[in-house]
């Protein structure tokens, strides 16, 4: 998955598990950037009576580097606070929830936001309500209205939302984790079965989303809204992270919990699939606790990705040119660790310099596409991944094709990719209703009553 | 088991570094002041943790292995509180 349960330790700590990060110039407000970080993978919509919520004991952060050193220049920090109206019932809600202040809603959650930049740290929002989870027609009868009420416009210019959403990530998990099977091509697999359409198990699941829409001028190094895509100041490096206190003490006898010590990062995510596919199992937990500026330590895993070696083995005879490619993958280093330098893709760059760091790199001078293409830059759409990442970008197919060699000619034109490199896919698409055209862009979460439908 | 033996038996890793330093409150005055330093070793798999329950009464719990013992030791708590240097939170 993009980063759902991608490392041993964080797979046991869902509320702190950063599953996806998106960053894009907002299509309906192109003077702003929208950044989304998702948590709590694989939420079953019917998962009550204690429905999903953010961790009160987790600090959620969004980091923005605007000068190319892979260190955060702007940080947004989200902290949550759960409140129980009636401790003497087992119910999440004691009647229909008609508004965010409805007394029928028993277990609510609020949050505050701090922003840190070169001017210091400032609380920019507090007491902000999250919406309830989408339970069903009796409990949350007008869910879209409830969720819209939880979109908060802050006096400092940011718009925020924190709550449950439909998981926008789409992937055929069941096949990929079954020895790298891709159903549309599984007749060519080492252990063949007839080809079949892809299956997306995430299409019926929810996540918890932290979304913030920020004026571009609040994020760039000089406070401008860049219009020249060739300018270094137009590129932002973006990632998300979650931290916990170093020590937690449980006092069951007194029904008390205590925490102490500094915040320790337990989850990190920039490019989709980086920790999942690039970083080896024995280093994944360490990677989650580290910062992008130290990602030089993982450069060898990018230059010689394990998956590139596996594809020719799993699909005999399909990837002969990839099998013969032993050189370091400078194309993948550019996509994942430095950004794409000028002169590689006409009219585009998102290069942040020589510092090797896993960050989403967004060139904010590239305007939103009128008709986005899911394959992003690979499909000729400069506003899509790996220029940041939009909610509907097909990052699985993009990264599969890149690793399969489709992007290597960008750095070595004499290399001829295998024919399959431009065709390989897991064969799934987001389907209708997955997204919405306005903030927070991820669609209404599935309700517990309606999902699964039978 | 007395406190000295407990702490000795519990191992060498200490969270709240002052805990070991005040073993034997009577000798505290003779011991050197705690020195701020950088960690030189990884956290051990069995960490000794001392947490103060109540500063005024000097109640402190020392957890190690799968057990814990609570003491009333104002001198120990006083030194732990002194060692708990507040640091500015980084966002």
Short mmCIF file of C-alpha atoms in Angstrom, two decimals:
data_model
loop_
_atom_site.label_atom_id
_atom_site.label_comp_id
_atom_site.label_asym_id
_atom_site.label_seq_id
_atom_site.Cartn_x
_atom_site.Cartn_y
_atom_site.Cartn_z
CA UNK A 1 0.00 0.00 0.00
CA UNK A 2 1.11 3.58 -0.27
CA UNK A 3 2.14 3.46 3.36
CA UNK A 4 -0.64 1.57 5.09
CA UNK A 5 0.94 -0.81 7.61
CA UNK A 6 4.23 -0.48 5.78
CA UNK A 7 6.60 -1.16 8.69
CA UNK A 8 6.51 -3.70 11.52
CA UNK A 9 6.18 -1.31 14.45
CA UNK A 10 3.78 1.22 12.96
CA UNK A 11 1.52 -1.56 11.68
CA UNK A 12 0.65 -2.11 15.35
CA UNK A 13 -0.10 1.57 15.97
CA UNK A 14 -2.80 2.54 13.46
CA UNK A 15 -3.73 5.97 14.86
CA UNK A 16 -0.15 7.10 14.23
CA UNK A 17 0.25 5.31 10.90
CA UNK A 18 0.56 7.88 8.12
CA UNK A 19 -0.96 6.13 5.11
CA UNK A 20 -0.79 8.75 2.35
CA UNK A 21 0.39 12.28 1.74
CA UNK A 22 -1.02 14.46 -1.02
CA UNK A 23 0.12 17.94 -2.02
CA UNK A 24 -1.18 19.88 -4.98
CA UNK A 25 -2.13 23.34 -6.15
CA UNK A 26 -5.83 23.51 -5.32
CA UNK A 27 -7.79 23.21 -8.57
CA UNK A 28 -10.58 25.51 -7.40
CA UNK A 29 -8.31 27.92 -5.52
CA UNK A 30 -5.06 28.01 -7.50
CA UNK A 31 -3.52 30.61 -5.20
CA UNK A 32 -3.39 27.91 -2.52
CA UNK A 33 -1.75 24.56 -1.92
CA UNK A 34 -3.70 21.69 -0.37
CA UNK A 35 -1.78 19.22 1.76
CA UNK A 36 -3.46 16.04 2.99
CA UNK A 37 -2.03 13.48 5.40
CA UNK A 38 -4.08 10.36 6.10
CA UNK A 39 -3.95 8.10 9.15
CA UNK A 40 -5.59 4.91 10.46
CA UNK A 41 -5.38 2.43 7.58
CA UNK A 42 -8.15 0.08 6.53
CA UNK A 43 -10.97 1.52 8.64
CA UNK A 44 -13.95 -0.78 8.38
CA UNK A 45 -16.91 1.63 8.21
CA UNK A 46 -18.93 -0.44 10.71
CA UNK A 47 -16.13 -0.42 13.28
CA UNK A 48 -18.10 0.68 16.36
CA UNK A 49 -19.22 1.24 19.00
CA UNK A 50 -15.89 2.99 19.58
CA UNK A 51 -15.61 4.46 16.13
CA UNK A 52 -12.28 5.59 14.78
CA UNK A 53 -10.67 8.81 15.93
CA UNK A 54 -7.27 10.48 15.99
CA UNK A 55 -4.93 9.78 18.90
CA UNK A 56 -5.07 12.33 21.71
CA UNK A 57 -1.59 11.12 22.56
CA UNK A 58 -0.20 11.54 19.05
CA UNK A 59 1.24 14.71 17.54
CA UNK A 60 0.54 14.97 13.82
CA UNK A 61 2.82 17.19 11.77
CA UNK A 62 3.01 18.49 8.22
CA UNK A 63 6.45 19.70 7.16
CA UNK A 64 7.34 22.06 4.33
CA UNK A 65 10.87 22.72 3.13
CA UNK A 66 11.05 25.79 0.90
CA UNK A 67 14.80 26.21 0.42
CA UNK A 68 15.94 22.76 -0.67
CA UNK A 69 17.85 21.66 2.40
CA UNK A 70 15.34 18.94 3.33
CA UNK A 71 14.75 20.57 6.70
CA UNK A 72 11.34 22.01 7.57
CA UNK A 73 10.90 25.75 7.21
CA UNK A 74 7.17 25.67 7.92
CA UNK A 75 5.51 23.15 10.24
CA UNK A 76 1.84 22.63 10.98
CA UNK A 77 1.21 20.61 14.11
CA UNK A 78 -2.18 19.09 14.97
CA UNK A 79 -3.11 17.97 18.50
CA UNK A 80 -6.41 16.27 19.38
CA UNK A 81 -8.61 16.25 22.44
CA UNK A 82 -11.48 13.76 22.88
CA UNK A 83 -14.42 14.70 25.05
CA UNK A 84 -17.11 12.43 26.49
CA UNK A 85 -20.50 13.91 27.27
CA UNK A 86 -22.01 10.92 29.07
CA UNK A 87 -19.71 8.28 30.56
CA UNK A 88 -22.66 6.14 31.65
CA UNK A 89 -23.65 4.84 28.23
CA UNK A 90 -21.83 2.56 25.84
CA UNK A 91 -23.16 4.50 22.88
CA UNK A 92 -21.12 6.74 20.58
CA UNK A 93 -24.36 8.62 19.99
CA UNK A 94 -27.65 8.46 21.82
CA UNK A 95 -29.77 9.69 18.90
CA UNK A 96 -29.37 11.21 15.45
CA UNK A 97 -26.41 13.60 15.14
CA UNK A 98 -27.79 16.67 13.40
CA UNK A 99 -24.93 19.07 13.99
CA UNK A 100 -21.41 19.20 15.41
CA UNK A 101 -22.85 20.46 18.71
CA UNK A 102 -25.72 17.97 18.86
CA UNK A 103 -26.12 16.67 22.45
CA UNK A 104 -26.85 13.22 20.99
CA UNK A 105 -23.20 12.97 19.98
CA UNK A 106 -21.45 11.49 22.97
CA UNK A 107 -17.83 10.99 21.98
CA UNK A 108 -16.49 14.06 20.21
CA UNK A 109 -13.03 15.19 19.18
CA UNK A 110 -11.53 18.64 18.87
CA UNK A 111 -8.12 19.81 17.77
CA UNK A 112 -5.70 22.66 17.82
CA UNK A 113 -3.13 23.72 15.26
CA UNK A 114 0.24 25.35 15.71
CA UNK A 115 2.31 26.82 12.91
CA UNK A 116 6.05 27.18 13.18
CA UNK A 117 8.03 29.25 10.74
CA UNK A 118 10.97 31.66 10.83
CA UNK A 119 8.89 34.07 12.87
CA UNK A 120 8.32 31.52 15.65
CA UNK A 121 5.51 29.25 16.79
CA UNK A 122 1.91 30.39 16.91
CA UNK A 123 -1.38 28.67 17.69
CA UNK A 124 -3.55 29.40 14.68
CA UNK A 125 -6.62 27.40 15.66
CA UNK A 126 -8.05 25.73 18.75
CA UNK A 127 -11.27 24.03 19.78
CA UNK A 128 -11.84 23.03 16.16
CA UNK A 129 -14.41 20.27 15.81
CA UNK A 130 -13.87 17.07 13.89
CA UNK A 131 -16.99 15.50 12.39
CA UNK A 132 -18.33 12.19 13.70
CA UNK A 133 -17.67 9.02 11.80
CA UNK A 134 -20.26 8.10 9.20
CA UNK A 135 -22.37 5.57 11.06
CA UNK A 136 -25.58 5.25 9.09
CA UNK A 137 -28.87 6.87 8.12
CA UNK A 138 -30.26 6.91 11.66
CA UNK A 139 -27.19 8.24 13.43
CA UNK A 140 -25.64 10.52 10.82
CA UNK A 141 -28.53 11.18 8.40
CA UNK A 142 -27.02 14.21 6.67
CA UNK A 143 -23.37 13.29 6.67
CA UNK A 144 -22.08 15.59 3.89
CA UNK A 145 -23.58 18.57 5.72
CA UNK A 146 -21.98 17.48 9.00
CA UNK A 147 -18.62 17.07 7.34
CA UNK A 148 -18.87 20.42 5.57
CA UNK A 149 -19.52 22.09 8.92
CA UNK A 150 -16.17 20.69 10.05
CA UNK A 151 -14.32 22.64 7.35
CA UNK A 152 -12.84 25.54 9.29
CA UNK A 153 -11.55 28.79 7.82
CA UNK A 154 -8.87 30.24 10.07
CA UNK A 155 -8.21 33.96 10.50
CA UNK A 156 -4.62 33.39 9.35
CA UNK A 157 -5.80 32.28 5.89
CA UNK A 158 -5.65 28.51 6.18
CA UNK A 159 -8.63 26.21 5.69
CA UNK A 160 -8.57 22.95 7.65
CA UNK A 161 -10.42 19.69 8.05
CA UNK A 162 -9.65 16.73 10.29
CA UNK A 163 -11.91 13.72 10.26
CA UNK A 164 -13.05 10.58 8.52
CA UNK A 165 -12.96 10.30 4.72
CA UNK A 166 -13.24 7.71 2.03
CA UNK A 167 -9.72 6.37 1.41
CA UNK A 168 -8.74 7.77 -1.97
CA UNK A 169 -5.82 5.44 -2.49
CA UNK A 170 -6.54 2.65 -4.95
CA UNK A 171 -4.47 -0.47 -5.41
CA UNK A 172 -4.88 -4.20 -5.89
CA UNK A 173 -3.41 -5.20 -2.55
CA UNK A 174 -4.48 -8.80 -2.72
CA UNK A 175 -2.60 -9.48 -5.91
CA UNK A 176 0.51 -7.39 -5.35
CA UNK A 177 1.23 -9.00 -2.00
CA UNK A 178 0.73 -12.43 -3.53
CA UNK A 179 4.25 -12.64 -4.91
CA UNK A 180 4.00 -9.52 -7.03
CA UNK A 181 1.03 -10.69 -9.03
CA UNK A 182 -0.68 -8.18 -11.31
CA UNK A 183 -4.02 -9.67 -12.30
CA UNK A 184 -4.15 -8.20 -15.84
CA UNK A 185 -0.81 -9.89 -16.56
CA UNK A 186 -0.90 -12.87 -14.27
CA UNK A 187 -0.99 -15.24 -17.23
CA UNK A 188 2.65 -14.19 -17.66
CA UNK A 189 3.56 -14.68 -13.97
CA UNK A 190 6.02 -17.32 -12.87
CA UNK A 191 3.04 -19.06 -11.26
CA UNK A 192 0.45 -18.31 -13.95
CA UNK A 193 -3.32 -18.06 -13.74
CA UNK A 194 -5.68 -16.59 -16.36
CA UNK A 195 -5.52 -12.81 -16.72
CA UNK A 196 -8.24 -10.92 -14.84
CA UNK A 197 -9.29 -7.38 -13.98
CA UNK A 198 -7.75 -5.74 -10.90
CA UNK A 199 -9.54 -5.71 -7.55
CA UNK A 200 -9.36 -2.71 -5.17
CA UNK A 201 -10.02 -3.68 -1.55
CA UNK A 202 -9.69 -0.06 -0.39
CA UNK A 203 -12.76 1.06 -2.28
CA UNK A 204 -15.00 0.18 0.69
CA UNK A 205 -12.72 1.45 3.47
CA UNK A 206 -12.17 4.77 5.21
CA UNK A 207 -9.24 6.68 6.67
CA UNK A 208 -8.82 9.67 8.95
CA UNK A 209 -7.72 12.75 7.07
CA UNK A 210 -5.86 15.86 8.15
CA UNK A 211 -6.20 18.39 5.34
CA UNK A 212 -4.99 21.95 5.20
CA UNK A 213 -5.28 24.48 2.41
CA UNK A 214 -2.66 27.21 2.63
CA UNK A 215 -2.09 30.34 0.56
CA UNK A 216 1.01 29.67 -1.54
CA UNK A 217 2.51 32.90 -0.27
CA UNK A 218 2.49 31.48 3.24
CA UNK A 219 4.76 28.64 2.20
CA UNK A 220 7.38 29.98 -0.19
CA UNK A 221 10.76 31.17 0.98
CA UNK A 222 10.19 34.81 0.04
CA UNK A 223 6.46 35.07 0.61
CA UNK A 224 5.70 35.27 -3.09
CA UNK A 225 3.38 33.31 -5.35
CA UNK A 226 5.84 32.08 -7.99
CA UNK A 227 4.79 32.09 -11.62
CA UNK A 228 8.03 30.91 -13.21
CA UNK A 229 8.23 27.13 -13.02
CA UNK A 230 11.99 27.27 -13.63
CA UNK A 231 12.57 29.18 -10.41
CA UNK A 232 13.95 27.25 -7.45
CA UNK A 233 11.67 29.13 -5.11
CA UNK A 234 8.65 27.59 -6.87
CA UNK A 235 9.46 24.14 -5.46
CA UNK A 236 8.27 22.98 -2.06
CA UNK A 237 9.36 19.77 -0.35
CA UNK A 238 6.52 18.28 1.69
CA UNK A 239 6.14 15.34 4.06
CA UNK A 240 4.10 14.23 7.04
CA UNK A 241 4.95 12.63 10.35
CA UNK A 242 3.46 11.43 13.61
CA UNK A 243 5.12 11.39 17.01
CA UNK A 244 4.51 9.95 20.45
CA UNK A 245 5.92 10.82 23.86
CA UNK A 246 8.92 8.73 24.82
CA UNK A 247 7.36 7.30 27.99
CA UNK A 248 3.80 6.22 28.75
CA UNK A 249 2.76 4.95 32.17
CA UNK A 250 -0.52 3.05 32.59
CA UNK A 251 -2.08 3.13 36.03
CA UNK A 252 -4.97 0.70 35.69
CA UNK A 253 -5.83 0.79 39.39
CA UNK A 254 -6.65 4.48 39.16
CA UNK A 255 -7.81 4.45 35.51
CA UNK A 256 -5.09 6.92 34.69
CA UNK A 257 -2.51 7.35 31.96
CA UNK A 258 0.63 9.40 32.20
CA UNK A 259 3.09 10.48 29.54
CA UNK A 260 6.48 12.04 29.71
CA UNK A 261 9.50 12.93 27.68
CA UNK A 262 10.11 14.38 24.26
CA UNK A 263 8.06 13.65 21.20
CA UNK A 264 9.56 10.78 19.22
CA UNK A 265 8.65 10.34 15.58
CA UNK A 266 7.08 6.95 14.84
CA UNK A 267 5.75 7.49 11.31
CA UNK A 268 6.91 9.44 8.27
CA UNK A 269 5.78 9.69 4.66
CA UNK A 270 6.68 11.71 1.60
CA UNK A 271 6.60 9.86 -1.70
CA UNK A 272 4.03 7.07 -1.84
CA UNK A 273 5.50 3.59 -1.45
CA UNK A 274 8.99 4.82 -0.49
CA UNK A 275 9.17 3.06 2.86
CA UNK A 276 6.92 0.29 1.66
CA UNK A 277 8.77 -0.76 -1.47
CA UNK A 278 12.21 0.85 -1.38
CA UNK A 279 13.32 0.47 2.24
CA UNK A 280 14.13 -3.11 3.33
CA UNK A 281 12.19 -4.70 6.15
CA UNK A 282 14.99 -4.49 8.67
CA UNK A 283 15.27 -0.72 8.28
CA UNK A 284 11.64 0.35 7.94
CA UNK A 285 11.07 1.21 11.61
CA UNK A 286 14.31 3.20 11.72
CA UNK A 287 13.30 5.05 8.58
CA UNK A 288 9.98 6.01 10.16
CA UNK A 289 11.85 7.52 13.09
CA UNK A 290 14.32 9.44 10.97
CA UNK A 291 14.13 12.66 8.98
CA UNK A 292 14.39 13.26 5.23
CA UNK A 293 17.74 14.98 5.56
CA UNK A 294 19.26 11.59 6.43
CA UNK A 295 17.83 9.72 3.47
CA UNK A 296 21.22 9.55 1.77
CA UNK A 297 21.52 6.37 3.80
CA UNK A 298 18.84 4.79 1.61
CA UNK A 299 20.19 5.98 -1.73
CA UNK A 300 21.50 2.53 -2.64
CA UNK A 301 18.01 1.10 -2.23
CA UNK A 302 16.71 3.68 -4.69
CA UNK A 303 19.56 3.22 -7.16
CA UNK A 304 19.11 -0.54 -7.16
CA UNK A 305 15.53 -1.21 -6.10
CA UNK A 306 14.67 -4.75 -5.14
CA UNK A 307 11.47 -4.68 -7.19
CA UNK A 308 13.41 -3.97 -10.39
CA UNK A 309 15.30 -7.19 -9.84
CA UNK A 310 12.17 -9.15 -9.01
CA UNK A 311 10.08 -8.17 -12.03
CA UNK A 312 12.20 -10.10 -14.58
CA UNK A 313 12.14 -13.13 -12.29
CA UNK A 314 8.41 -13.03 -11.59
CA UNK A 315 7.54 -12.40 -15.24
CA UNK A 316 10.00 -14.57 -17.20
CA UNK A 317 10.91 -13.16 -20.58
CA UNK A 318 8.78 -10.04 -20.16
CA UNK A 319 11.48 -7.65 -18.92
CA UNK A 320 14.73 -8.64 -20.66
CA UNK A 321 16.02 -5.07 -20.97
CA UNK A 322 15.28 -4.36 -17.32
CA UNK A 323 17.07 -7.57 -16.39
CA UNK A 324 20.15 -6.30 -18.20
CA UNK A 325 20.06 -2.89 -16.54
CA UNK A 326 22.66 -2.92 -13.79
CA UNK A 327 23.51 0.79 -13.64
CA UNK A 328 22.38 2.95 -10.75
CA UNK A 329 18.86 4.25 -11.39
CA UNK A 330 19.49 7.97 -11.64
CA UNK A 331 15.92 8.39 -12.87
CA UNK A 332 14.51 7.03 -9.62
CA UNK A 333 16.94 9.10 -7.58
CA UNK A 334 15.62 12.19 -9.37
CA UNK A 335 11.98 11.25 -8.91
CA UNK A 336 12.25 10.24 -5.27
CA UNK A 337 15.28 11.91 -3.70
CA UNK A 338 16.27 15.14 -5.47
CA UNK A 339 13.42 16.17 -7.71
CA UNK A 340 13.63 16.27 -11.48
CA UNK A 341 16.27 18.76 -12.64
CA UNK A 342 15.60 21.31 -15.39
CA UNK A 343 16.14 20.02 -18.93
CA UNK A 344 14.79 16.52 -18.39
CA UNK A 345 11.06 17.09 -18.88
CA UNK A 346 10.26 20.07 -21.13
CA UNK A 347 8.63 22.90 -19.20
CA UNK A 348 9.11 21.29 -15.83
CA UNK A 349 11.44 20.89 -12.88
CA UNK A 350 10.98 20.18 -9.21
CA UNK A 351 14.63 19.96 -8.29
CA UNK A 352 15.54 20.85 -4.73
CA UNK A 353 19.29 20.37 -4.98
CA UNK A 354 21.78 17.64 -4.22
CA UNK A 355 20.47 16.76 -0.77
CA UNK A 356 18.97 13.29 -1.05
CA UNK A 357 15.62 13.31 0.74
CA UNK A 358 12.27 11.61 0.39
CA UNK A 359 9.82 14.47 0.02
CA UNK A 360 6.89 15.15 -2.23
CA UNK A 361 8.19 17.97 -4.41
CA UNK A 362 5.59 20.38 -5.66
CA UNK A 363 6.29 23.08 -8.20
CA UNK A 364 3.61 25.60 -7.28
CA UNK A 365 4.11 27.61 -10.48
CA UNK A 366 2.60 24.77 -12.51
CA UNK A 367 -1.14 25.54 -12.67
CA UNK A 368 -3.73 22.85 -11.99
CA UNK A 369 -4.69 20.77 -15.02
CA UNK A 370 -8.11 21.37 -16.50
CA UNK A 371 -8.34 17.66 -17.26
CA UNK A 372 -6.04 15.78 -14.89
CA UNK A 373 -4.44 12.61 -16.17
CA UNK A 374 -4.02 9.84 -13.57
CA UNK A 375 -0.52 9.05 -14.82
CA UNK A 376 0.65 12.58 -14.06
CA UNK A 377 3.90 13.58 -15.71
CA UNK A 378 4.22 10.09 -17.21
CA UNK A 379 0.96 10.86 -19.00
CA UNK A 380 2.03 14.34 -20.06
CA UNK A 381 0.24 16.16 -17.23
CA UNK A 382 2.80 18.35 -15.46
CA UNK A 383 0.42 19.07 -12.55
CA UNK A 384 0.42 15.46 -11.38
CA UNK A 385 2.76 13.06 -9.60
CA UNK A 386 5.69 13.31 -9.17
CA UNK A 387 4.93 17.01 -9.20
CA UNK A 388 3.37 16.76 -5.77
CA UNK A 389 0.55 14.27 -5.70
CA UNK A 390 -3.16 14.69 -6.40
CA UNK A 391 -5.83 12.52 -4.81
CA UNK A 392 -6.60 10.75 -8.08
CA UNK A 393 -3.07 10.16 -9.32
CA UNK A 394 -2.43 6.50 -10.08
CA UNK A 395 0.81 6.36 -8.15
CA UNK A 396 0.97 2.57 -8.13
CA UNK A 397 1.01 2.35 -11.91
CA UNK A 398 3.35 5.34 -12.20
CA UNK A 399 5.89 3.86 -9.80
CA UNK A 400 5.53 0.35 -11.24
CA UNK A 401 6.31 1.68 -14.70
CA UNK A 402 9.15 3.85 -13.46
CA UNK A 403 10.78 0.95 -11.62
CA UNK A 404 10.18 -1.25 -14.67
CA UNK A 405 12.40 1.13 -16.63
CA UNK A 406 9.94 3.43 -18.37
CA UNK A 407 11.64 6.55 -16.99
CA UNK A 408 15.26 5.45 -17.37
CA UNK A 409 15.56 6.94 -20.89
CA UNK A 410 15.11 10.36 -19.28
CA UNK A 411 18.66 10.03 -17.97
CA UNK A 412 20.01 7.58 -20.56
CA UNK A 413 18.27 8.06 -23.91
CA UNK A 414 20.03 5.06 -25.46
CA UNK A 415 18.18 2.68 -23.13
CA UNK A 416 15.15 1.03 -24.66
CA UNK A 417 12.52 0.08 -22.07
CA UNK A 418 10.79 -3.24 -22.40
CA UNK A 419 7.42 -3.01 -24.10
CA UNK A 420 5.77 -4.09 -20.86
CA UNK A 421 7.26 -1.14 -18.96
CA UNK A 422 4.73 1.22 -20.47
CA UNK A 423 1.85 -1.21 -20.01
CA UNK A 424 2.34 -2.69 -16.59
CA UNK A 425 -0.40 -1.83 -14.07
CA UNK A 426 -2.32 -3.39 -11.22
CA UNK A 427 -5.44 -2.70 -13.25
CA UNK A 428 -7.56 -0.70 -10.80
CA UNK A 429 -9.04 2.78 -10.99
CA UNK A 430 -10.71 4.89 -8.31
CA UNK A 431 -14.21 4.57 -9.70
CA UNK A 432 -17.00 7.13 -9.38
CA UNK A 433 -17.63 9.11 -6.17
CA UNK A 434 -14.21 8.53 -4.69
CA UNK A 435 -13.33 12.23 -4.63
CA UNK A 436 -15.01 15.59 -4.51
CA UNK A 437 -14.12 18.73 -6.44
CA UNK A 438 -13.72 20.96 -3.41
CA UNK A 439 -11.76 20.86 -0.15
CA UNK A 440 -10.94 18.41 1.38
CA UNK A 441 -11.19 16.64 -2.01
CA UNK A 442 -11.38 13.11 -0.56
CA UNK A 443 -14.96 11.89 -0.74
CA UNK A 444 -17.62 11.24 1.88
CA UNK A 445 -16.67 8.24 4.03
CA UNK A 446 -18.56 5.02 3.61
CA UNK A 447 -21.23 4.53 6.25
CA UNK A 448 -21.17 1.57 8.57
CA UNK A 449 -24.79 0.76 7.81
CA UNK A 450 -24.30 0.65 4.05
CA UNK A 451 -20.87 -0.97 3.82
CA UNK A 452 -20.55 -3.72 2.87
CA UNK A 453 -23.80 -3.57 1.00
CA UNK A 454 -24.62 -7.22 1.47
CA UNK B 1 14.93 -6.68 49.50
CA UNK B 2 16.06 -3.24 50.50
CA UNK B 3 16.14 -0.34 48.09
CA UNK B 4 19.87 -0.45 47.55
CA UNK B 5 19.75 -4.09 46.54
CA UNK B 6 16.63 -3.56 44.44
CA UNK B 7 18.23 -0.85 42.37
CA UNK B 8 21.46 -2.78 42.09
CA UNK B 9 19.60 -5.90 41.01
CA UNK B 10 17.39 -4.01 38.61
CA UNK B 11 20.23 -3.38 36.22
CA UNK B 12 22.33 -0.56 35.02
CA UNK B 13 19.91 1.29 32.77
CA UNK B 14 18.19 4.20 34.42
CA UNK B 15 15.51 6.52 33.15
CA UNK B 16 15.74 9.55 35.35
CA UNK B 17 19.46 9.31 35.73
CA UNK B 18 19.44 10.70 39.23
CA UNK B 19 17.70 7.61 40.61
CA UNK B 20 20.87 5.64 41.09
CA UNK B 21 22.72 8.66 42.32
CA UNK B 22 20.63 9.02 45.46
CA UNK B 23 20.79 5.45 46.66
CA UNK B 24 21.38 5.91 50.31
CA UNK B 25 19.94 9.33 51.02
CA UNK B 26 22.28 9.82 53.90
CA UNK B 27 25.23 9.83 51.56
CA UNK B 28 23.64 12.15 49.00
CA UNK B 29 25.54 15.15 50.16
CA UNK B 30 28.80 13.37 49.55
CA UNK B 31 27.98 12.50 45.98
CA UNK B 32 28.89 14.68 43.02
CA UNK B 33 26.22 16.74 41.34
CA UNK B 34 24.42 15.16 38.39
CA UNK B 35 26.10 16.00 35.12
CA UNK B 36 24.14 16.71 31.95
CA UNK B 37 25.40 14.52 29.16
CA UNK B 38 24.43 13.06 25.80
CA UNK B 39 23.17 9.45 25.73
CA UNK B 40 26.04 7.09 24.99
CA UNK B 41 24.08 3.88 24.57
CA UNK B 42 20.81 2.68 23.11
CA UNK B 43 17.79 2.14 25.32
CA UNK B 44 18.11 -1.37 26.76
CA UNK B 45 15.34 -3.89 26.29
CA UNK B 46 14.59 -3.78 30.03
CA UNK B 47 14.50 -0.13 30.98
CA UNK B 48 14.50 1.00 34.59
CA UNK B 49 11.99 3.80 34.96
CA UNK B 50 11.44 5.98 37.99
CA UNK B 51 8.34 8.15 38.00
CA UNK B 52 7.32 10.56 40.67
CA UNK B 53 3.74 10.16 41.82
CA UNK B 54 3.61 13.00 44.32
CA UNK B 55 6.29 15.59 44.82
CA UNK B 56 5.03 16.87 48.16
CA UNK B 57 4.97 13.49 49.87
CA UNK B 58 8.06 12.25 48.04
CA UNK B 59 6.28 9.26 46.53
CA UNK B 60 8.17 7.68 43.67
CA UNK B 61 7.67 4.39 41.82
CA UNK B 62 10.58 2.51 40.36
CA UNK B 63 9.66 0.04 37.64
CA UNK B 64 12.07 -2.55 36.33
CA UNK B 65 11.62 -5.84 34.58
CA UNK B 66 8.05 -6.92 35.24
CA UNK B 67 7.84 -5.42 38.70
CA UNK B 68 7.73 -2.07 40.42
CA UNK B 69 8.12 -0.70 43.94
CA UNK B 70 6.83 2.56 45.32
CA UNK B 71 8.86 4.45 47.93
CA UNK B 72 8.38 7.53 50.02
CA UNK B 73 11.73 9.23 49.65
CA UNK B 74 11.73 13.00 49.66
CA UNK B 75 15.44 13.24 49.04
CA UNK B 76 15.21 11.05 45.95
CA UNK B 77 12.20 12.94 44.63
CA UNK B 78 13.86 16.27 45.28
CA UNK B 79 16.86 15.23 43.28
CA UNK B 80 14.76 13.79 40.46
CA UNK B 81 12.76 16.99 40.24
CA UNK B 82 15.97 18.96 40.10
CA UNK B 83 17.20 16.67 37.34
CA UNK B 84 14.00 17.11 35.36
CA UNK B 85 15.29 20.12 33.54
CA UNK B 86 12.55 21.69 31.52
CA UNK B 87 13.35 22.16 27.91
CA UNK B 88 11.54 24.19 25.33
CA UNK B 89 9.17 22.14 23.25
CA UNK B 90 10.04 22.00 19.58
CA UNK B 91 7.05 22.00 17.24
#
